[in-house]
mmCIF file of C-alpha atoms and ligand atoms in Angstrom:
data_model
loop_
_atom_site.group_PDB
_atom_site.id
_atom_site.type_symbol
_atom_site.label_atom_id
_atom_site.label_comp_id
_atom_site.label_asym_id
_atom_site.label_seq_id
_atom_site.Cartn_x
_atom_site.Cartn_y
_atom_site.Cartn_z
ATOM 1 C CA MET A 1 48.078 121.967 -92.273
ATOM 2 C CA GLN A 2 46.236 120.674 -89.255
ATOM 3 C CA VAL A 3 43.509 118.189 -90.108
ATOM 4 C CA GLU A 4 40.249 118.683 -88.231
ATOM 5 C CA PRO A 5 37.932 115.842 -87.196
ATOM 6 C CA GLN A 6 34.568 115.713 -88.942
ATOM 7 C CA ALA A 7 31.700 117.755 -87.550
ATOM 8 C CA PHE A 8 28.696 115.799 -86.269
ATOM 9 C CA ASP A 9 26.099 117.978 -88.001
ATOM 10 C CA ARG A 10 25.496 115.574 -90.904
ATOM 11 C CA VAL A 11 26.391 112.301 -89.207
ATOM 12 C CA LEU A 12 23.272 110.140 -89.209
ATOM 13 C CA SER A 13 24.621 106.600 -89.328
ATOM 14 C CA SER A 14 27.216 106.453 -86.572
ATOM 15 C CA MET A 15 26.585 104.579 -83.350
ATOM 16 C CA CYS A 16 29.045 106.888 -81.621
ATOM 17 C CA THR A 17 28.398 110.494 -80.697
ATOM 18 C CA ASP A 18 29.877 113.704 -79.382
ATOM 19 C CA PRO A 19 31.042 112.824 -75.845
ATOM 20 C CA HIS A 20 29.411 114.504 -72.867
ATOM 21 C CA PRO A 21 31.608 117.497 -71.778
ATOM 22 C CA ALA A 22 32.504 115.805 -68.480
ATOM 23 C CA ALA A 23 33.459 112.634 -70.391
ATOM 24 C CA ARG A 24 35.658 114.589 -72.780
ATOM 25 C CA GLU A 25 37.429 116.324 -69.908
ATOM 26 C CA ALA A 26 37.993 113.073 -68.002
ATOM 27 C CA ALA A 27 39.344 111.386 -71.143
ATOM 28 C CA GLU A 28 41.937 114.135 -71.527
ATOM 29 C CA ARG A 29 42.997 113.980 -67.890
ATOM 30 C CA PHE A 30 43.493 110.209 -67.945
ATOM 31 C CA LEU A 31 45.052 109.980 -71.380
ATOM 32 C CA ALA A 32 48.444 108.929 -69.981
ATOM 33 C CA THR A 33 47.226 106.062 -67.822
ATOM 34 C CA ASN A 34 47.063 102.335 -68.483
ATOM 35 C CA PRO A 35 44.483 100.292 -66.585
ATOM 36 C CA GLY A 36 46.093 97.229 -68.166
ATOM 37 C CA ASP A 37 48.785 97.638 -65.526
ATOM 38 C CA PRO A 38 46.776 98.296 -62.350
ATOM 39 C CA GLY A 39 49.769 97.900 -60.016
ATOM 40 C CA THR A 40 51.432 100.898 -61.634
ATOM 41 C CA TYR A 41 48.259 102.894 -62.366
ATOM 42 C CA PRO A 42 46.090 102.259 -59.295
ATOM 43 C CA ASN A 43 43.925 105.385 -59.584
ATOM 44 C CA VAL A 44 42.531 104.503 -62.975
ATOM 45 C CA ALA A 45 42.188 100.875 -61.848
ATOM 46 C CA ALA A 46 39.965 102.085 -58.980
ATOM 47 C CA LEU A 47 37.945 104.115 -61.464
ATOM 48 C CA GLU A 48 37.432 100.968 -63.499
ATOM 49 C CA ASP A 49 35.799 99.343 -60.457
ATOM 50 C CA ASP A 50 33.434 102.327 -60.315
ATOM 51 C CA ALA A 51 32.666 101.915 -64.014
ATOM 52 C CA ILE A 52 31.784 98.249 -63.556
ATOM 53 C CA ALA A 53 29.647 99.016 -60.509
ATOM 54 C CA MET A 54 27.633 101.549 -62.510
ATOM 55 C CA LEU A 55 27.381 99.364 -65.599
ATOM 56 C CA GLY A 56 26.164 96.581 -63.323
ATOM 57 C CA GLU A 57 23.448 98.823 -61.927
ATOM 58 C CA ILE A 58 22.331 99.769 -65.438
ATOM 59 C CA ALA A 59 22.243 96.099 -66.471
ATOM 60 C CA GLY A 60 20.528 94.684 -63.364
ATOM 61 C CA LEU A 61 23.598 92.783 -62.161
ATOM 62 C CA SER A 62 23.643 92.509 -58.372
ATOM 63 C CA GLU A 63 27.335 91.668 -57.892
ATOM 64 C CA PRO A 64 28.936 93.421 -60.836
ATOM 65 C CA ALA A 65 32.095 91.976 -62.375
ATOM 66 C CA GLY A 66 33.774 92.645 -65.691
ATOM 67 C CA TYR A 67 36.026 95.241 -67.230
ATOM 68 C CA VAL A 68 36.060 98.232 -69.555
ATOM 69 C CA ALA A 69 36.896 96.829 -72.982
ATOM 70 C CA SER A 70 37.900 98.599 -76.166
ATOM 71 C CA GLY A 71 34.355 98.180 -77.457
ATOM 72 C CA GLY A 72 31.553 95.780 -78.181
ATOM 73 C CA THR A 73 33.776 93.769 -80.489
ATOM 74 C CA GLU A 74 36.217 92.888 -77.727
ATOM 75 C CA ALA A 75 33.397 92.201 -75.261
ATOM 76 C CA ASN A 76 31.724 89.843 -77.739
ATOM 77 C CA ILE A 77 34.968 88.029 -78.542
ATOM 78 C CA GLN A 78 35.673 87.613 -74.847
ATOM 79 C CA ALA A 79 32.192 86.293 -74.148
ATOM 80 C CA VAL A 80 32.664 83.631 -76.807
ATOM 81 C CA ARG A 81 36.083 82.855 -75.341
ATOM 82 C CA ILE A 82 34.671 82.395 -71.832
ATOM 83 C CA ALA A 83 31.984 80.052 -73.122
ATOM 84 C CA ARG A 84 34.390 78.056 -75.255
ATOM 85 C CA ASN A 85 36.942 77.686 -72.459
ATOM 86 C CA ARG A 86 34.344 76.713 -69.910
ATOM 87 C CA ALA A 87 32.831 73.984 -72.072
ATOM 88 C CA GLU A 88 34.256 70.532 -72.603
ATOM 89 C CA THR A 89 33.521 69.910 -76.243
ATOM 90 C CA ASP A 90 36.079 69.611 -79.043
ATOM 91 C CA ALA A 91 33.670 71.038 -81.610
ATOM 92 C CA PRO A 92 32.136 74.110 -79.959
ATOM 93 C CA ASN A 93 29.369 76.044 -81.687
ATOM 94 C CA VAL A 94 27.702 79.391 -80.987
ATOM 95 C CA VAL A 95 24.059 79.966 -81.884
ATOM 96 C CA MET A 96 23.262 83.530 -82.901
ATOM 97 C CA PRO A 97 20.468 85.311 -84.796
ATOM 98 C CA GLU A 98 21.265 86.641 -88.262
ATOM 99 C CA SER A 99 20.835 90.119 -86.780
ATOM 100 C CA GLY A 100 23.954 89.504 -84.659
ATOM 101 C CA HIS A 101 26.882 91.859 -85.069
ATOM 102 C CA PHE A 102 29.757 90.970 -87.434
ATOM 103 C CA SER A 103 32.137 90.954 -84.468
ATOM 104 C CA PHE A 104 30.939 87.389 -83.804
ATOM 105 C CA GLN A 105 32.377 86.394 -87.196
ATOM 106 C CA LYS A 106 35.709 87.621 -85.924
ATOM 107 C CA ALA A 107 35.222 85.751 -82.647
ATOM 108 C CA ALA A 108 34.384 82.523 -84.485
ATOM 109 C CA ASP A 109 37.416 82.889 -86.712
ATOM 110 C CA VAL A 110 39.880 83.729 -83.940
ATOM 111 C CA LEU A 111 38.533 81.193 -81.467
ATOM 112 C CA GLY A 112 37.795 78.319 -83.815
ATOM 113 C CA VAL A 113 34.124 77.966 -82.988
ATOM 114 C CA ASP A 114 31.363 77.224 -85.440
ATOM 115 C CA LEU A 115 28.786 80.004 -85.829
ATOM 116 C CA ARG A 116 25.210 78.811 -86.386
ATOM 117 C CA ILE A 117 23.074 81.613 -87.747
ATOM 118 C CA VAL A 118 19.434 81.516 -86.705
ATOM 119 C CA PRO A 119 17.018 83.332 -89.043
ATOM 120 C CA THR A 120 14.981 86.255 -87.726
ATOM 121 C CA ASP A 121 11.182 86.443 -87.870
ATOM 122 C CA ASP A 122 8.980 89.122 -89.441
ATOM 123 C CA ALA A 123 9.669 91.356 -86.457
ATOM 124 C CA HIS A 124 13.445 91.074 -87.076
ATOM 125 C CA ARG A 125 13.921 89.064 -83.866
ATOM 126 C CA ALA A 126 15.528 85.657 -83.388
ATOM 127 C CA ASP A 127 13.206 82.858 -84.506
ATOM 128 C CA LEU A 128 12.862 80.739 -81.348
ATOM 129 C CA GLU A 129 11.755 77.579 -83.136
ATOM 130 C CA ALA A 130 14.864 77.703 -85.279
ATOM 131 C CA ALA A 131 17.061 78.457 -82.259
ATOM 132 C CA ARG A 132 15.686 75.348 -80.538
ATOM 133 C CA ARG A 133 16.529 73.268 -83.571
ATOM 134 C CA PHE A 134 20.043 74.695 -83.887
ATOM 135 C CA VAL A 135 21.336 74.048 -80.361
ATOM 136 C CA ASP A 136 22.912 70.715 -79.423
ATOM 137 C CA GLU A 137 25.335 69.283 -76.871
ATOM 138 C CA ASP A 138 28.228 71.110 -78.548
ATOM 139 C CA THR A 139 26.572 74.518 -78.216
ATOM 140 C CA VAL A 140 28.628 76.586 -75.784
ATOM 141 C CA LEU A 141 26.859 79.930 -76.172
ATOM 142 C CA VAL A 142 23.523 81.343 -77.268
ATOM 143 C CA VAL A 143 23.564 85.021 -78.244
ATOM 144 C CA GLY A 144 20.667 87.442 -77.961
ATOM 145 C CA VAL A 145 20.908 90.988 -79.258
ATOM 146 C CA ALA A 146 19.371 93.774 -77.186
ATOM 147 C CA GLY A 147 19.220 96.588 -79.697
ATOM 148 C CA THR A 148 20.235 95.247 -83.104
ATOM 149 C CA THR A 149 22.626 97.257 -85.229
ATOM 150 C CA GLU A 150 20.316 97.381 -88.253
ATOM 151 C CA TYR A 151 16.778 97.708 -86.862
ATOM 152 C CA GLY A 152 17.145 98.365 -83.135
ATOM 153 C CA ARG A 153 15.283 95.171 -82.182
ATOM 154 C CA VAL A 154 15.479 93.241 -78.913
ATOM 155 C CA ASP A 155 15.568 89.457 -79.103
ATOM 156 C CA PRO A 156 13.377 87.397 -76.731
ATOM 157 C CA VAL A 157 16.141 87.148 -74.146
ATOM 158 C CA PRO A 158 14.360 85.077 -71.436
ATOM 159 C CA GLU A 159 13.323 82.456 -74.005
ATOM 160 C CA LEU A 160 16.830 82.334 -75.464
ATOM 161 C CA GLY A 161 18.043 81.813 -71.901
ATOM 162 C CA GLU A 162 15.797 78.771 -71.547
ATOM 163 C CA ILE A 163 17.075 77.388 -74.820
ATOM 164 C CA ALA A 164 20.680 77.907 -73.680
ATOM 165 C CA ARG A 165 19.984 76.203 -70.354
ATOM 166 C CA SER A 166 18.375 73.233 -72.084
ATOM 167 C CA VAL A 167 21.797 72.304 -73.499
ATOM 168 C CA ASP A 168 23.902 73.680 -70.621
ATOM 169 C CA ALA A 169 25.192 76.526 -72.792
ATOM 170 C CA MET A 170 25.798 80.069 -71.644
ATOM 171 C CA LEU A 171 23.669 83.075 -72.596
ATOM 172 C CA HIS A 172 25.302 86.257 -73.869
ATOM 173 C CA VAL A 173 23.397 89.490 -74.454
ATOM 174 C CA ASP A 174 24.852 91.986 -76.906
ATOM 175 C CA ALA A 175 23.614 95.333 -75.610
ATOM 176 C CA ALA A 176 26.597 97.233 -77.026
ATOM 177 C CA TRP A 177 24.331 99.883 -78.510
ATOM 178 C CA GLY A 178 21.044 99.337 -76.644
ATOM 179 C CA GLY A 179 22.312 99.119 -73.081
ATOM 180 C CA PHE A 180 21.944 102.803 -72.302
ATOM 181 C CA VAL A 181 18.407 103.163 -73.686
ATOM 182 C CA LEU A 182 16.768 99.855 -72.724
ATOM 183 C CA PRO A 183 16.514 100.726 -68.985
ATOM 184 C CA PHE A 184 13.860 103.253 -70.027
ATOM 185 C CA THR A 185 11.740 100.769 -71.959
ATOM 186 C CA ASP A 186 9.761 97.714 -70.877
ATOM 187 C CA HIS A 187 11.934 95.229 -72.780
ATOM 188 C CA GLU A 188 13.310 92.185 -70.956
ATOM 189 C CA TRP A 189 16.993 92.280 -71.734
ATOM 190 C CA ASN A 190 19.217 92.279 -68.655
ATOM 191 C CA PHE A 191 20.663 90.126 -65.848
ATOM 192 C CA SER A 192 17.580 90.608 -63.684
ATOM 193 C CA HIS A 193 15.174 89.550 -66.450
ATOM 194 C CA ALA A 194 16.813 86.323 -67.590
ATOM 195 C CA PRO A 195 19.673 83.913 -66.802
ATOM 196 C CA VAL A 196 22.178 86.105 -68.634
ATOM 197 C CA ASP A 197 25.804 85.049 -68.086
ATOM 198 C CA THR A 198 27.701 87.711 -70.006
ATOM 199 C CA MET A 199 26.883 91.042 -71.635
ATOM 200 C CA ALA A 200 28.445 93.612 -73.948
ATOM 201 C CA ILE A 201 27.406 97.181 -73.108
ATOM 202 C CA ASP A 202 29.282 100.126 -74.639
ATOM 203 C CA PRO A 203 29.659 103.444 -72.821
ATOM 204 C CA HIS A 204 31.104 104.883 -76.062
ATOM 205 C CA LYS A 205 27.805 104.514 -77.929
ATOM 206 C CA MET A 206 24.556 105.686 -76.268
ATOM 207 C CA GLY A 207 26.538 106.123 -73.032
ATOM 208 C CA GLN A 208 28.124 109.327 -74.428
ATOM 209 C CA ALA A 209 31.649 108.421 -73.296
ATOM 210 C CA ALA A 210 34.733 108.995 -75.445
ATOM 211 C CA VAL A 211 36.024 106.162 -77.633
ATOM 212 C CA PRO A 212 37.376 103.629 -76.604
ATOM 213 C CA ALA A 213 35.000 102.561 -73.854
ATOM 214 C CA GLY A 214 33.177 99.254 -74.171
ATOM 215 C CA GLY A 215 32.008 97.040 -71.358
ATOM 216 C CA LEU A 216 32.085 93.327 -70.641
ATOM 217 C CA LEU A 217 29.906 92.259 -67.715
ATOM 218 C CA VAL A 218 29.804 88.752 -66.242
ATOM 219 C CA ARG A 219 27.271 87.300 -63.831
ATOM 220 C CA ASP A 220 29.966 85.718 -61.673
ATOM 221 C CA SER A 221 33.535 87.018 -61.331
ATOM 222 C CA GLU A 222 34.760 83.424 -61.625
ATOM 223 C CA LEU A 223 33.862 83.565 -65.301
ATOM 224 C CA LEU A 224 36.723 86.032 -65.765
ATOM 225 C CA ASP A 225 39.099 83.286 -64.633
ATOM 226 C CA GLU A 226 38.394 81.580 -67.968
ATOM 227 C CA LEU A 227 40.189 84.538 -69.570
ATOM 228 C CA ALA A 228 43.034 85.090 -67.118
ATOM 229 C CA VAL A 229 46.614 84.606 -68.190
ATOM 230 C CA ASP A 230 49.713 85.032 -66.015
ATOM 231 C CA THR A 231 51.558 88.318 -66.418
ATOM 232 C CA PRO A 232 55.156 87.755 -65.305
ATOM 233 C CA TYR A 233 56.641 91.216 -65.749
ATOM 234 C CA LEU A 234 53.727 93.349 -64.474
ATOM 235 C CA GLU A 235 53.115 94.247 -60.836
ATOM 236 C CA SER A 236 49.750 92.511 -61.026
ATOM 237 C CA THR A 237 49.857 88.762 -61.571
ATOM 238 C CA SER A 238 47.155 88.056 -64.130
ATOM 239 C CA GLN A 239 45.141 89.744 -66.848
ATOM 240 C CA ALA A 240 41.705 88.925 -68.233
ATOM 241 C CA THR A 241 41.492 91.563 -70.969
ATOM 242 C CA LEU A 242 42.175 90.846 -74.628
ATOM 243 C CA THR A 243 44.241 93.990 -75.113
ATOM 244 C CA GLY A 244 47.312 94.576 -72.960
ATOM 245 C CA THR A 245 48.052 98.271 -72.723
ATOM 246 C CA ARG A 246 44.754 100.106 -72.995
ATOM 247 C CA SER A 247 43.623 103.665 -72.655
ATOM 248 C CA GLY A 248 42.620 104.987 -69.246
ATOM 249 C CA ALA A 249 40.806 107.705 -71.197
ATOM 250 C CA GLY A 250 37.980 105.313 -71.960
ATOM 251 C CA VAL A 251 37.663 104.162 -68.354
ATOM 252 C CA ALA A 252 37.684 107.673 -66.886
ATOM 253 C CA SER A 253 35.350 109.070 -69.481
ATOM 254 C CA ALA A 254 32.888 106.207 -69.014
ATOM 255 C CA VAL A 255 32.747 106.941 -65.287
ATOM 256 C CA ALA A 256 32.376 110.680 -65.865
ATOM 257 C CA ALA A 257 29.564 110.190 -68.386
ATOM 258 C CA MET A 258 27.667 107.756 -66.171
ATOM 259 C CA GLU A 259 28.084 109.963 -63.094
ATOM 260 C CA ALA A 260 26.737 112.923 -65.045
ATOM 261 C CA LEU A 261 23.860 111.128 -66.779
ATOM 262 C CA TRP A 262 22.705 107.972 -64.977
ATOM 263 C CA PRO A 263 19.792 107.692 -64.742
ATOM 264 C CA GLU A 264 17.970 110.974 -65.383
ATOM 265 C CA GLY A 265 20.190 112.362 -68.131
ATOM 266 C CA TYR A 266 20.040 109.131 -70.094
ATOM 267 C CA ARG A 267 16.300 108.910 -69.590
ATOM 268 C CA GLU A 268 15.767 112.440 -70.937
ATOM 269 C CA GLN A 269 18.063 111.729 -73.871
ATOM 270 C CA HIS A 270 16.195 108.535 -74.662
ATOM 271 C CA VAL A 271 12.868 110.364 -74.774
ATOM 272 C CA VAL A 272 14.295 113.017 -77.115
ATOM 273 C CA SER A 273 16.027 110.444 -79.367
ATOM 274 C CA GLN A 274 12.978 108.194 -79.545
ATOM 275 C CA ASN A 275 10.746 111.161 -80.410
ATOM 276 C CA ASN A 276 13.178 112.152 -83.138
ATOM 277 C CA ALA A 277 13.152 108.629 -84.555
ATOM 278 C CA GLU A 278 9.353 108.570 -84.599
ATOM 279 C CA TRP A 279 9.195 112.015 -86.168
ATOM 280 C CA LEU A 280 11.582 110.934 -88.923
ATOM 281 C CA ALA A 281 9.763 107.637 -89.488
ATOM 282 C CA ASP A 282 6.522 109.578 -89.818
ATOM 283 C CA ALA A 283 8.033 112.103 -92.235
ATOM 284 C CA LEU A 284 9.413 109.298 -94.405
ATOM 285 C CA GLU A 285 6.160 107.358 -94.353
ATOM 286 C CA LYS A 286 4.216 110.452 -95.431
ATOM 287 C CA ARG A 287 6.515 110.627 -98.431
ATOM 288 C CA GLY A 288 5.596 107.095 -99.409
ATOM 289 C CA TYR A 289 8.670 105.218 -98.235
ATOM 290 C CA GLU A 290 8.353 101.906 -96.482
ATOM 291 C CA VAL A 291 9.676 102.350 -92.951
ATOM 292 C CA VAL A 292 10.660 99.764 -90.341
ATOM 293 C CA ASP A 293 8.875 100.886 -87.181
ATOM 294 C CA PRO A 294 11.505 102.363 -84.818
ATOM 295 C CA LYS A 295 11.167 100.404 -81.567
ATOM 296 C CA LEU A 296 14.400 102.032 -80.389
ATOM 297 C CA PRO A 297 15.910 105.278 -81.771
ATOM 298 C CA LEU A 298 16.925 103.787 -85.126
ATOM 299 C CA VAL A 299 15.042 104.210 -88.395
ATOM 300 C CA ALA A 300 15.363 102.036 -91.505
ATOM 301 C CA ALA A 301 13.522 103.033 -94.674
ATOM 302 C CA ASP A 302 13.357 101.743 -98.208
ATOM 303 C CA VAL A 303 14.801 104.659 -100.174
ATOM 304 C CA PRO A 304 15.911 104.219 -103.809
ATOM 305 C CA VAL A 305 19.643 103.831 -104.392
ATOM 306 C CA SER A 306 19.785 106.998 -106.501
ATOM 307 C CA THR A 307 18.180 109.038 -103.716
ATOM 308 C CA PHE A 308 20.497 107.495 -101.164
ATOM 309 C CA ASP A 309 23.516 108.392 -103.306
ATOM 310 C CA SER A 310 22.289 111.980 -103.786
ATOM 311 C CA LEU A 311 21.880 112.380 -100.035
ATOM 312 C CA ARG A 312 25.407 111.115 -99.503
ATOM 313 C CA SER A 313 26.756 113.486 -102.112
ATOM 314 C CA ARG A 314 25.116 116.331 -100.177
ATOM 315 C CA GLY A 315 27.292 115.337 -97.230
ATOM 316 C CA TRP A 316 24.825 113.258 -95.223
ATOM 317 C CA ARG A 317 26.603 110.362 -93.541
ATOM 318 C CA ILE A 318 24.042 107.602 -93.944
ATOM 319 C CA SER A 319 24.438 103.860 -94.304
ATOM 320 C CA ARG A 320 22.458 100.881 -95.546
ATOM 321 C CA THR A 321 21.222 97.683 -93.992
ATOM 322 C CA ALA A 322 22.146 94.329 -95.550
ATOM 323 C CA ALA A 323 18.703 94.357 -97.182
ATOM 324 C CA GLY A 324 19.472 97.777 -98.682
ATOM 325 C CA GLU A 325 17.358 100.122 -96.553
ATOM 326 C CA MET A 326 18.715 103.509 -95.561
ATOM 327 C CA ARG A 327 19.562 103.414 -91.864
ATOM 328 C CA ILE A 328 19.568 106.400 -89.527
ATOM 329 C CA VAL A 329 20.634 106.168 -85.896
ATOM 330 C CA CYS A 330 19.166 108.895 -83.686
ATOM 331 C CA MET A 331 22.193 109.349 -81.466
ATOM 332 C CA PRO A 332 22.340 112.223 -78.949
ATOM 333 C CA HIS A 333 23.963 114.611 -81.467
ATOM 334 C CA VAL A 334 21.113 114.028 -83.939
ATOM 335 C CA ASN A 335 18.591 116.766 -83.202
ATOM 336 C CA ARG A 336 15.339 117.833 -84.811
ATOM 337 C CA ARG A 337 16.999 120.673 -86.719
ATOM 338 C CA MET A 338 19.357 118.215 -88.417
ATOM 339 C CA LEU A 339 16.523 115.869 -89.285
ATOM 340 C CA THR A 340 14.382 118.709 -90.640
ATOM 341 C CA SER A 341 17.194 119.810 -92.889
ATOM 342 C CA PHE A 342 17.769 116.199 -93.949
ATOM 343 C CA VAL A 343 14.133 115.754 -94.939
ATOM 344 C CA ALA A 344 14.200 119.089 -96.778
ATOM 345 C CA ASP A 345 17.178 117.823 -98.804
ATOM 346 C CA LEU A 346 15.306 114.615 -99.481
ATOM 347 C CA ASP A 347 12.389 116.662 -100.835
ATOM 348 C CA ARG A 348 14.696 118.710 -103.039
ATOM 349 C CA ILE A 349 16.150 115.506 -104.467
ATOM 350 C CA GLU A 350 12.774 113.919 -105.024
ATOM 351 C CA CYS A 351 11.182 117.242 -106.122
ATOM 352 C CA ARG A 352 8.348 116.465 -103.812
ATOM 353 C CA ALA A 353 7.492 119.737 -102.147
ATOM 354 C CA SER A 354 3.901 118.744 -101.524
ATOM 355 C CA VAL A 355 4.431 117.641 -97.938
ATOM 356 C CA PRO A 356 5.505 120.577 -95.771
ATOM 357 C CA VAL A 357 8.435 119.897 -93.472
ATOM 358 C CA THR A 358 7.502 120.921 -89.955
ATOM 359 C CA SER A 359 9.658 121.125 -86.914
ATOM 360 C CA ASP A 360 8.213 121.447 -83.436
ATOM 361 C CA ASP A 361 11.358 121.996 -81.413
HETATM 362 C C1 PLP B 1 28.486 98.582 -82.318
HETATM 363 C C2 PLP B 1 28.088 97.228 -81.987
HETATM 364 C C3 PLP B 1 29.045 96.239 -81.721
HETATM 365 C C4 PLP B 1 30.526 96.481 -81.894
HETATM 366 O O1 PLP B 1 31.018 97.390 -80.966
HETATM 367 P P1 PLP B 1 32.340 98.207 -81.208
HETATM 368 O O2 PLP B 1 32.347 99.133 -80.044
HETATM 369 O O3 PLP B 1 32.203 98.885 -82.532
HETATM 370 O O4 PLP B 1 33.484 97.250 -81.169
HETATM 371 C C5 PLP B 1 28.613 95.000 -81.334
HETATM 372 N N1 PLP B 1 27.298 94.740 -81.217
HETATM 373 C C6 PLP B 1 26.350 95.650 -81.469
HETATM 374 C C7 PLP B 1 24.903 95.292 -81.323
HETATM 375 C C8 PLP B 1 26.711 96.938 -81.866
HETATM 376 O O5 PLP B 1 25.767 97.839 -82.136
#
């Protein structure tokens, strides 16, 4: 029996989405290519340059450099690796807000750096006073998150940049999820807003590319030299990526998605997704739940465990924050019809038919 992939019609917690049709088609065409070996696969290697040029434009980087990684995890690990290799300390530490992604735990473990976790403030953003206290001469990297995984918050990136500079550390921005929505907001998050050295930005999340397509951007291509190793048996002579063989599908589909959608398509999608998040937040608030205000298209609400479990048993793919709130990511496949049906199920579970569910799309 052939196993089918899941449908997206009840997926509310994923940070990935149904790829754009052009991205899906490009992924299929480039499935049998390996940008890890650019001497042998020059066409996909050229496409990767296009991908980095477009990612650079999205992220305000004037001379774009970087590569298409397997995802935000690899980009974050590599950013820590660059910072560690560039620094001269024997006891490197990385300063990151508690809202930072768990991939930094992996980076710290693999790379032997100490992770110093800065608390977040009432607005779920890095506490700057604490960050100032935590950095020292052994700090190699300060991390700011632009679109946190749990609450969709943007850390004060320019201020974190100043703190990093004060100890000659690098500044990394993790925009793995937020990078394709933040250009349409007034947040300060990118290379043109602050002295950002490295960034993670994932085409396979809000960018609507097929998995695997992450992005590592660096302010100066020389930073990639910190990662380069010699590659004796390949036609090319060195490699900066963490993976060796990697899928050209991700590269080609990232380019196809960005060509189809940057900037207008992404802008329109952001407006729709943000409206959906606000609609859902409003519907949940009216039902008496405590809701974390959705600054980006991500809603967290304090729903009882029993209700959460009933929703899951009805097939809704939802997840929880570390603090226990239900978390819903308004990705491009999440439309108003889905959310209306979700809220209707919530009402059935809570037997609370008093608030009519309305849909205006
Ligand atoms: C998803 C995410 C990551 C990890 O990216 P993968 O593509 O899953 O490896 C890192 N940081 C943030 C903020 C994310 O949302």
